[in-house]
mmCIF file of C-alpha atoms in Angstrom:
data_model
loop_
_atom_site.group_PDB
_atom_site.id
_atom_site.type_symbol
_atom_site.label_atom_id
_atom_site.label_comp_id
_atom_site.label_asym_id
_atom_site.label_seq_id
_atom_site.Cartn_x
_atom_site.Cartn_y
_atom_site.Cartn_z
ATOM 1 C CA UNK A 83 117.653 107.470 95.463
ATOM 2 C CA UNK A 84 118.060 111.223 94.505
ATOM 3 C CA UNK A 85 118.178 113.948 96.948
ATOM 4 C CA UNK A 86 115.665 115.589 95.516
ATOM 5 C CA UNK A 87 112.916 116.683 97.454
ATOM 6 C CA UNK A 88 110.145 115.435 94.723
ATOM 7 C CA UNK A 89 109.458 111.764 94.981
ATOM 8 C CA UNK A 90 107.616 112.169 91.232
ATOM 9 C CA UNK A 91 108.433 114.894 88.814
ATOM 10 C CA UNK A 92 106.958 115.031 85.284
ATOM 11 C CA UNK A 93 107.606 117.468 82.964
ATOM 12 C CA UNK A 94 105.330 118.096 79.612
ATOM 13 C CA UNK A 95 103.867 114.636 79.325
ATOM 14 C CA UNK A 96 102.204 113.766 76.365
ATOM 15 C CA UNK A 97 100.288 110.213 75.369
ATOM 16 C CA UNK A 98 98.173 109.153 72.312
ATOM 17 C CA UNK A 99 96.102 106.218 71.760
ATOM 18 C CA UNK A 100 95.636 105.796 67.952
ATOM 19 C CA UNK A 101 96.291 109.346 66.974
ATOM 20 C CA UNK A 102 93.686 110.057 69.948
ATOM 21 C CA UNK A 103 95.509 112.297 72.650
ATOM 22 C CA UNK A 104 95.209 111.160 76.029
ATOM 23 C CA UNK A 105 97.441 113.472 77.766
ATOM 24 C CA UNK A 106 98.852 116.519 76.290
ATOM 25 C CA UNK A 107 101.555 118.386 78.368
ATOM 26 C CA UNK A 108 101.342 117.380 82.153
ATOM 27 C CA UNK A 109 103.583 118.401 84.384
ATOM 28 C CA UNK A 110 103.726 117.320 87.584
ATOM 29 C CA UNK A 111 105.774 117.704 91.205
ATOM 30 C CA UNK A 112 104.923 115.207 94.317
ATOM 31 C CA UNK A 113 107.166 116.241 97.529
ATOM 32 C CA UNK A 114 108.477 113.369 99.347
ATOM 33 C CA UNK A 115 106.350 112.024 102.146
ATOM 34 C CA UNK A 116 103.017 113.558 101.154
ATOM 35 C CA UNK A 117 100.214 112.249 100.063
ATOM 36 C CA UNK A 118 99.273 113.587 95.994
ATOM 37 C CA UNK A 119 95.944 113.211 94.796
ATOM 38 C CA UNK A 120 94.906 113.637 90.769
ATOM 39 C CA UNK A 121 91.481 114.323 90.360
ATOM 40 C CA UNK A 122 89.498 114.056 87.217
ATOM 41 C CA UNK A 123 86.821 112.910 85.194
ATOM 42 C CA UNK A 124 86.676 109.420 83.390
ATOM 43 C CA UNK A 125 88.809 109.552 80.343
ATOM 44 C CA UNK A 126 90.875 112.473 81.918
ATOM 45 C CA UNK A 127 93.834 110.729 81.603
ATOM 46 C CA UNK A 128 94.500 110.076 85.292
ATOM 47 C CA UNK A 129 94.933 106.035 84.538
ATOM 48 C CA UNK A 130 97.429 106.955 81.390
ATOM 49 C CA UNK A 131 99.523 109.263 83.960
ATOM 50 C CA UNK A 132 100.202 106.904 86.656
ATOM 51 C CA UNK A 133 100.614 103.820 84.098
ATOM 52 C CA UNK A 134 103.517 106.307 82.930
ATOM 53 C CA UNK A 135 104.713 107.003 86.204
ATOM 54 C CA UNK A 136 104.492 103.224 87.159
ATOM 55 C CA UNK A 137 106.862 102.261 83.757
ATOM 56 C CA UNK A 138 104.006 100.091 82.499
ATOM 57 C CA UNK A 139 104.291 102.145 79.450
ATOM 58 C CA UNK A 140 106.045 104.883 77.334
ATOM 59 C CA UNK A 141 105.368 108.581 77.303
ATOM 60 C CA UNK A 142 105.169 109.573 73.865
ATOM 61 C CA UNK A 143 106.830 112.921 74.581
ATOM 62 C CA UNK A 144 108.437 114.878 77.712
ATOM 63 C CA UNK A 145 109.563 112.961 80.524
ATOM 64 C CA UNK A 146 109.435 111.817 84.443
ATOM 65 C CA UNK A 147 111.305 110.299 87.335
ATOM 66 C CA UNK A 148 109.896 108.597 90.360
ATOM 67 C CA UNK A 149 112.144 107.675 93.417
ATOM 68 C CA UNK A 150 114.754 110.327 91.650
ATOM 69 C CA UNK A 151 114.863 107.802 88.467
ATOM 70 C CA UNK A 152 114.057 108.337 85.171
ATOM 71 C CA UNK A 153 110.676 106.215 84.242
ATOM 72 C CA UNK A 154 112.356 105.586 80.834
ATOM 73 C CA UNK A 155 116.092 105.023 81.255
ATOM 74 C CA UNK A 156 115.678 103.500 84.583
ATOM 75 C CA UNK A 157 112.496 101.561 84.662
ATOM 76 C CA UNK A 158 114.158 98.690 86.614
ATOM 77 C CA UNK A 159 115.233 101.347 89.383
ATOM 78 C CA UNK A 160 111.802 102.859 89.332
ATOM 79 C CA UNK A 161 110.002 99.141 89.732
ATOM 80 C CA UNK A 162 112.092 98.341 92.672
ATOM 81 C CA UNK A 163 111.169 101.902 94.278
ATOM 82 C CA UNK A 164 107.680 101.160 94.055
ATOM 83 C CA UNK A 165 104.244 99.743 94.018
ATOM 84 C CA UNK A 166 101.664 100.130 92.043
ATOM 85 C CA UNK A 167 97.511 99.270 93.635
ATOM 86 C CA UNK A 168 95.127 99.327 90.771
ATOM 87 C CA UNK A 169 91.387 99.803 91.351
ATOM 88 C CA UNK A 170 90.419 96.319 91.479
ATOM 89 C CA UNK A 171 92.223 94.074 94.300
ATOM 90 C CA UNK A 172 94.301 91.890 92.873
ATOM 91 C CA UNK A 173 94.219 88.808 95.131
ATOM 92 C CA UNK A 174 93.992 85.247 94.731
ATOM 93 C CA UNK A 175 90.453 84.467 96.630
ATOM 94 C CA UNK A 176 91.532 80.526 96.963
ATOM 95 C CA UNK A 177 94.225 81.072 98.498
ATOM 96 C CA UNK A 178 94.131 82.548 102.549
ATOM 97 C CA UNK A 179 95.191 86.037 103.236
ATOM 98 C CA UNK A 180 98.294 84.626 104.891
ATOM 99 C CA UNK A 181 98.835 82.807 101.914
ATOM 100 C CA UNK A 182 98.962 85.561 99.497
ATOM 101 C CA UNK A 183 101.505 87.697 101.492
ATOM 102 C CA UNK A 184 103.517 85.107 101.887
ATOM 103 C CA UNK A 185 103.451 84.485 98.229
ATOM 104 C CA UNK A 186 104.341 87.966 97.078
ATOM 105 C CA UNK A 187 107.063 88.063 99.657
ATOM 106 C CA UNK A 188 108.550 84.960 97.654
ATOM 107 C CA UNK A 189 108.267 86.132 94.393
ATOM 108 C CA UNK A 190 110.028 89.562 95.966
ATOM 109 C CA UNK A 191 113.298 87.263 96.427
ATOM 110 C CA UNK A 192 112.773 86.620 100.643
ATOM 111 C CA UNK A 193 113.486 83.373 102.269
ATOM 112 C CA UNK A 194 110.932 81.281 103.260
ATOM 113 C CA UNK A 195 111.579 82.525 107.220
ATOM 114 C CA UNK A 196 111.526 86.126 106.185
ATOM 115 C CA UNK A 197 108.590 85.723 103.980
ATOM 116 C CA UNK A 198 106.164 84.014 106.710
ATOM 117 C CA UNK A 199 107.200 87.162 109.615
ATOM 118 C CA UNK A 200 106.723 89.574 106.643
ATOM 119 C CA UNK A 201 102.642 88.276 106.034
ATOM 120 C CA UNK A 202 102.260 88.247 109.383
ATOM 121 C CA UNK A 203 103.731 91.953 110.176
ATOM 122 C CA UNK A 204 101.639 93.493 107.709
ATOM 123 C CA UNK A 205 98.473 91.056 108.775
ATOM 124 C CA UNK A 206 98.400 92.765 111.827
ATOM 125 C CA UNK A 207 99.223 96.270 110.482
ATOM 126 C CA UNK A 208 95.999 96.238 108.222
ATOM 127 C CA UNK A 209 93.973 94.703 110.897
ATOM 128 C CA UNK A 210 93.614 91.094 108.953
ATOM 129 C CA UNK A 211 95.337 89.188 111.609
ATOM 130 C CA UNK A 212 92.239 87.477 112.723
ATOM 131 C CA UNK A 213 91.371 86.939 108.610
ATOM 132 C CA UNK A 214 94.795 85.648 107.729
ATOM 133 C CA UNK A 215 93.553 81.960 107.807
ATOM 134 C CA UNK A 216 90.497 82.420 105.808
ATOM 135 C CA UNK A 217 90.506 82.053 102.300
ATOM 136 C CA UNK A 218 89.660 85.643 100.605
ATOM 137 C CA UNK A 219 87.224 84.418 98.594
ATOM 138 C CA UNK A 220 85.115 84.773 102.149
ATOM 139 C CA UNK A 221 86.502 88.694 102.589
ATOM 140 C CA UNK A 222 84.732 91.960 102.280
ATOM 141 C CA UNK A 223 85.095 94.023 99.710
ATOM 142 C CA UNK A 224 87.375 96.570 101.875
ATOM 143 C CA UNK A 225 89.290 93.607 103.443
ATOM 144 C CA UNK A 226 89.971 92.713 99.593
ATOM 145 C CA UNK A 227 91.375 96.184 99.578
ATOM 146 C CA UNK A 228 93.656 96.059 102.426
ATOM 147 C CA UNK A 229 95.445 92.800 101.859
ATOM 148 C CA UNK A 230 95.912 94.258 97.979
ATOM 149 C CA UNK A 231 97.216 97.007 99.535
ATOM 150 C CA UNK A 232 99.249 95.286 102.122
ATOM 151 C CA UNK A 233 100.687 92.820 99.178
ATOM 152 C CA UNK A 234 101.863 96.002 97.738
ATOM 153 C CA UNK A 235 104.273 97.165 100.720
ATOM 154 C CA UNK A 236 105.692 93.563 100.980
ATOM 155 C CA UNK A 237 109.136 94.843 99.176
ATOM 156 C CA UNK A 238 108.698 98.084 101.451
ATOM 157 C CA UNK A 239 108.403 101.043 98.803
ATOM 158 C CA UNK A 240 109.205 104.702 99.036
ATOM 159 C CA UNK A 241 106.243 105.717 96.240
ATOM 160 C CA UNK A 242 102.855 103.960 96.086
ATOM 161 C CA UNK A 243 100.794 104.611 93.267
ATOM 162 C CA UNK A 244 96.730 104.018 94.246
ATOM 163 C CA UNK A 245 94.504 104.190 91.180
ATOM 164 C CA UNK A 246 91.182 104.991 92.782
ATOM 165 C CA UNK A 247 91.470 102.819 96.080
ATOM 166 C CA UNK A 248 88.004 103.072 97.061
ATOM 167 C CA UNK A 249 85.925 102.412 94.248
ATOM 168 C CA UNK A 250 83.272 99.915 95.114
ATOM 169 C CA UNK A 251 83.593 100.452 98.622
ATOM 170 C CA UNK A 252 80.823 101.454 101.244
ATOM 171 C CA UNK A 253 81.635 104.178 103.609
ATOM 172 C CA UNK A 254 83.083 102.199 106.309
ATOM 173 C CA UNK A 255 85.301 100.614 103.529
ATOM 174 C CA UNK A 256 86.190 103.885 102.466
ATOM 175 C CA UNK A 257 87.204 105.246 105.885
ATOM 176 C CA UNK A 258 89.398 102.558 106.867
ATOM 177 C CA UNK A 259 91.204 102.830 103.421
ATOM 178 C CA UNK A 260 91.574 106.301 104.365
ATOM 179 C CA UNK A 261 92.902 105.464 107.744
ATOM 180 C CA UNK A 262 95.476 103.398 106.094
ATOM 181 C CA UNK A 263 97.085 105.590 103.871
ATOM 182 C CA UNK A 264 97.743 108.281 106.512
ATOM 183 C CA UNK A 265 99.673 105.531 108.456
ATOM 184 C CA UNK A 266 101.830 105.056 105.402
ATOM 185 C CA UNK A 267 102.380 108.787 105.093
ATOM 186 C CA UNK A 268 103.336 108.513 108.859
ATOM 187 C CA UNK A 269 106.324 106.118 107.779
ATOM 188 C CA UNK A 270 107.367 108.526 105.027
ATOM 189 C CA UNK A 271 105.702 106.267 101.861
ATOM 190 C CA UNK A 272 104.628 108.800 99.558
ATOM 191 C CA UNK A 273 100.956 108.301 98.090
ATOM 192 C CA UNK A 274 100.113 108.906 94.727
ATOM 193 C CA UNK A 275 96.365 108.412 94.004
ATOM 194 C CA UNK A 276 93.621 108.776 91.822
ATOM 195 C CA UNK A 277 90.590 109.627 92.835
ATOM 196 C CA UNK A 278 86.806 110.847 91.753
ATOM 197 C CA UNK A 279 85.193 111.299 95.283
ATOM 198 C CA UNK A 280 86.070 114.703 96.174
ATOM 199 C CA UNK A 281 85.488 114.201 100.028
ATOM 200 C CA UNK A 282 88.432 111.828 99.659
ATOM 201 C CA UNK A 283 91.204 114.209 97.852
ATOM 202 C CA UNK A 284 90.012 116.919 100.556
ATOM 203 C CA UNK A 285 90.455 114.214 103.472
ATOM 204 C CA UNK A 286 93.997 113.092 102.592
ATOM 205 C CA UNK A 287 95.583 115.451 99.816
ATOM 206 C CA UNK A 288 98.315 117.845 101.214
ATOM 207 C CA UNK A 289 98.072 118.664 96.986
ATOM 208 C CA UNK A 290 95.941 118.128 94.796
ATOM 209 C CA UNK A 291 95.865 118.545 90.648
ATOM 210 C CA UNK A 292 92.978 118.438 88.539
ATOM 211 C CA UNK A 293 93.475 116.793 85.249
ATOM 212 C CA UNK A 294 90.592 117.635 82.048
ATOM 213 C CA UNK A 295 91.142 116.285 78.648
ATOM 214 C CA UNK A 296 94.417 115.204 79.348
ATOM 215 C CA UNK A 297 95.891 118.717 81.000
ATOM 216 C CA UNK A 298 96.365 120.220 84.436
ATOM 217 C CA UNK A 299 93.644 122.156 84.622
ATOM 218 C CA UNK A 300 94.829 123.485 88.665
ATOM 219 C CA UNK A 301 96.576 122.690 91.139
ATOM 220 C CA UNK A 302 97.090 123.053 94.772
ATOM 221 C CA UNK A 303 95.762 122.208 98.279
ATOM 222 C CA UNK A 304 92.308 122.040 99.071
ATOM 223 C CA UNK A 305 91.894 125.586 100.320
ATOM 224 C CA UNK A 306 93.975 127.300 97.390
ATOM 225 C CA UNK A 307 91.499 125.694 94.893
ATOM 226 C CA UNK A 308 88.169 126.482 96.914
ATOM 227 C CA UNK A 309 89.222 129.982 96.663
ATOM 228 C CA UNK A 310 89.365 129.701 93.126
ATOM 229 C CA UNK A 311 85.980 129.278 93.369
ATOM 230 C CA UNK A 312 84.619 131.324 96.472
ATOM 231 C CA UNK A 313 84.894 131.502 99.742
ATOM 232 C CA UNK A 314 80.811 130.692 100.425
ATOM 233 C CA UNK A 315 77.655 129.938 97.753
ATOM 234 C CA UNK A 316 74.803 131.160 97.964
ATOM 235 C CA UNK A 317 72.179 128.598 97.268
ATOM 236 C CA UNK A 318 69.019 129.641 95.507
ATOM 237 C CA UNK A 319 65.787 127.779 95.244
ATOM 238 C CA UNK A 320 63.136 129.070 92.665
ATOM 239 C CA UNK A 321 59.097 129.078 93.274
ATOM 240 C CA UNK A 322 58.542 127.501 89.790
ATOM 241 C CA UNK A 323 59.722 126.764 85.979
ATOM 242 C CA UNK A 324 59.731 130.079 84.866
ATOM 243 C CA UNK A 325 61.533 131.806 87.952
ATOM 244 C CA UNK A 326 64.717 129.287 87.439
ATOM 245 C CA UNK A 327 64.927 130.499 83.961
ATOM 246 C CA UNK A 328 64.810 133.924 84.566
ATOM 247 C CA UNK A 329 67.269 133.896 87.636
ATOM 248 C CA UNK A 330 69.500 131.883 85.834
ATOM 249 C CA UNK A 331 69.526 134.387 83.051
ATOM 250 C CA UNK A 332 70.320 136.548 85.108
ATOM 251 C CA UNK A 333 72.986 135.579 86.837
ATOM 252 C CA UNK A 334 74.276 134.017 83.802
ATOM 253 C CA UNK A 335 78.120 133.844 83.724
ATOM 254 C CA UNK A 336 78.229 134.318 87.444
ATOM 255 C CA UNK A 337 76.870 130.610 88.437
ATOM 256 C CA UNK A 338 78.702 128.811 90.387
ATOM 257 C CA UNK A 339 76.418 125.581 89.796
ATOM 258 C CA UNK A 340 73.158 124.735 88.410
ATOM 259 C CA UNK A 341 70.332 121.846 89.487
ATOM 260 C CA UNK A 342 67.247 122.575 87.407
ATOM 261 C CA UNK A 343 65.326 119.059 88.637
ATOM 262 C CA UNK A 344 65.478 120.783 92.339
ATOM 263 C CA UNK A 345 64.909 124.511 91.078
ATOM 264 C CA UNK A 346 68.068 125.552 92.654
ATOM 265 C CA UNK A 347 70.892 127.980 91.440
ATOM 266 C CA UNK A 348 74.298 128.893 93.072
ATOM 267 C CA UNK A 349 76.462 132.063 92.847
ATOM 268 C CA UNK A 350 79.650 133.213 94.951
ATOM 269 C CA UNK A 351 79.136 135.388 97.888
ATOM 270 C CA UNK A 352 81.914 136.488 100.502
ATOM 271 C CA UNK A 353 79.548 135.263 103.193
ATOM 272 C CA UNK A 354 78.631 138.864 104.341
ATOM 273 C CA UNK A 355 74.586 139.280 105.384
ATOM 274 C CA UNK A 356 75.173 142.812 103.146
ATOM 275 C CA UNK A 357 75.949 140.553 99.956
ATOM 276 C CA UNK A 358 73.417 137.966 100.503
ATOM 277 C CA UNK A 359 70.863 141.046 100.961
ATOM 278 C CA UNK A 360 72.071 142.520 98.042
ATOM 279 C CA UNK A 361 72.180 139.444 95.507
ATOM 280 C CA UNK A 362 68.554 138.661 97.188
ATOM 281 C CA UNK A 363 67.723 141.901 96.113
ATOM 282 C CA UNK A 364 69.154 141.563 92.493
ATOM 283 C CA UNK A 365 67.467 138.490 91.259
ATOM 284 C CA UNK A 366 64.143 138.650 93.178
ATOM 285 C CA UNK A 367 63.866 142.785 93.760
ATOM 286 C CA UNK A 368 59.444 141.762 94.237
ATOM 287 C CA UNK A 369 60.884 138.673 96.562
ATOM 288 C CA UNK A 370 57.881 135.995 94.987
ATOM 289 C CA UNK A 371 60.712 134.338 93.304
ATOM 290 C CA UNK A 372 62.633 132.890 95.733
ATOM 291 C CA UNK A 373 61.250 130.849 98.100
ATOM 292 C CA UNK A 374 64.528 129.660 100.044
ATOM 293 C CA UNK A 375 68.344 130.290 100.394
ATOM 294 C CA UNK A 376 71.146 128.837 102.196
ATOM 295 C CA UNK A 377 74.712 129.455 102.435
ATOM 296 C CA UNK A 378 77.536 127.114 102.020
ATOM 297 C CA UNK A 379 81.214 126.893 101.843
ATOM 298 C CA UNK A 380 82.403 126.305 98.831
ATOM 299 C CA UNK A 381 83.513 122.623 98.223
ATOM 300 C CA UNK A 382 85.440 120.470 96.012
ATOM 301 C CA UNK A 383 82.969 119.371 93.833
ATOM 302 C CA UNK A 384 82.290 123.212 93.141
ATOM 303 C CA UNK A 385 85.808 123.383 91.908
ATOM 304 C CA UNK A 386 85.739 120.061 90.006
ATOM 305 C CA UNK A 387 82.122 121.506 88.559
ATOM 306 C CA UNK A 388 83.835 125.355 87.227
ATOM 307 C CA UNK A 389 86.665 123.447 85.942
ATOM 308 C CA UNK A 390 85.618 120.462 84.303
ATOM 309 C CA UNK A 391 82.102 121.629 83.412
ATOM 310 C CA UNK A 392 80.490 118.331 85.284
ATOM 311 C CA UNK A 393 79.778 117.357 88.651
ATOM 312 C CA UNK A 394 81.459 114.387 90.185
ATOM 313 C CA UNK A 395 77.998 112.173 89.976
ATOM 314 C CA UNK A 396 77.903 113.379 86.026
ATOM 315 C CA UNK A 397 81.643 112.484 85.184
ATOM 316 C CA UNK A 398 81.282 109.286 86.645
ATOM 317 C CA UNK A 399 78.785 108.225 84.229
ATOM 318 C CA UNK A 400 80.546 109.294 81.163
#
């Protein structure tokens, strides 16, 4: 491996799908031992980027190396360095979770001894010991997960790529998931993942990019892209139809989000009771148009909402 301290680099990435671009000019740096989430809308390109990363196909321009290799000139290097967990487990459900593991460790080249102590060390690391005799076709949707994810770390990689882990999964699901990819980060695995659910990039991300119509629209940790947005919201709800409109004409250009089927408009504020006075003061001077406010911090999905133009709820949908 490289002694580089970037586990991915990418540099002006470009991909078309019948003269359609997907991604146009991403670049890209992952420090080793972090975890690296790329947040987006569907049909942002995330999918296309880590496919790239992963050597499962070709950039069309600019270029990348993962593990300190070169995705293109050195896809064998790159496969051995890592593993790749795609949003749908990928598990045989006849066979047991034992089973499996063992399985994968065969077809990664380890003796039949080897293989066997290998499913059961990472049984017992994703807390499927107890499971490792039952056939999967009998296992949760988040156990599913975790022995997808466990058959992933069988050949013990140094970059894992997770392509929206949790979709499909109920809270609980989604918290153990979560639980298990800081305990790979605690080995020194570096996570790259894909992700829609906000809560989850802000959970786990030490950095996180935000790809739109196949470019990097920002980057940066959590906090640095909050403050792109504000440091607090306030949250305005109208008395009727006709006050919305008119506050939201307002404040036009200065909206920070919009929910017309709840009457309710939001615009930055530093937090300060002077600023909330005074912005209650702009838009309602007669104070019969606003019949509540509340302040928030600003959050993730406010970001994802200034930069992509959607919430997180709308760009699923698309």
């Amino acid at each position: 491996m490289s002694g580089t301290a970037y586990a991915v680099e990418a540099h002006a990435l470009a991909k078309s799908y019948g003269g359609t671009p997907v991604l146009a000019g991403v670049d890209l740096r992952v420090v080793r031992g972090s975890v690296f989430a790329l947040l987006g809308p569907n049909g942002a390109g995330k999918t296309t980027t880590v496919r790239i990363l992963a050597t499962l196909t070709g950039p069309d321009a600019g270029s990348a190396t993962v593990a300190g290799f070169d995705v293109v000139r050195e896809r064998r290097r790159v496969r051995r360095a890592i593993s790749l967990t795609g949003q749908y487990a990928a598990v045989d459900e006849l066979q047991t979770g034992a089973e499996n593991l063992r399985m994968t460790a065969r077809l990664a080249a380890l003796g039949r001894r080897d293989a066997r102590a290998r499913a059961a060390e990472l049984l017992a690391r994703f807390d499927l010991a107890e499971a490792g005799d039952r056939r999967v076709a009998t296992y949760s949707g988040g156990m599913r997960r975790r022995l997808d994810l466990a058959a992933s770390l069988v050949g013990q990689p140094s970059v894992i790529f997770l392509d929206e882990p949790t979709t499909g999964l109920d809270p609980s699901g989604r918290q153990a998931m979560w639980d298990v990819v800081r305990g790979l980060v605690r080995t020194g695995v570096t996570v790259f993942l894909t992700t829609q659910y906000l809560e989850e990039a802000d959970q786990l991300a030490d950095r996180i990019a935000v790809l739109d119509h196949g470019r990097i629209v920002a980057e940066g940790t959590a906090a640095q892209l909050k403050e792109r947005v504000a440091g607090q919201r306030l949250d305005l709800t109208l008395t009727g139809r006709g006050a919305y409109k008119a506050v939201a004409a307002h404040l036009h250009g200065r909206l920070a989000h919009r929910a017309p089927e709840r009457l309710t408009l939001s615009v930055a504020t530093d937090g300060s009771a002077a600023h909330i006075r005074a912005l209650l003061d702009e838009v309602d001077p007669a104070r019969t148009e606003v019949t509540r406010f509340a302040v928030h911090t600003a959050t993730l999905d406010d970001v994802f909402l200034q930069l992509t133009g959607r919430t997180t709820k709308e760009a699923a949908r698309v």
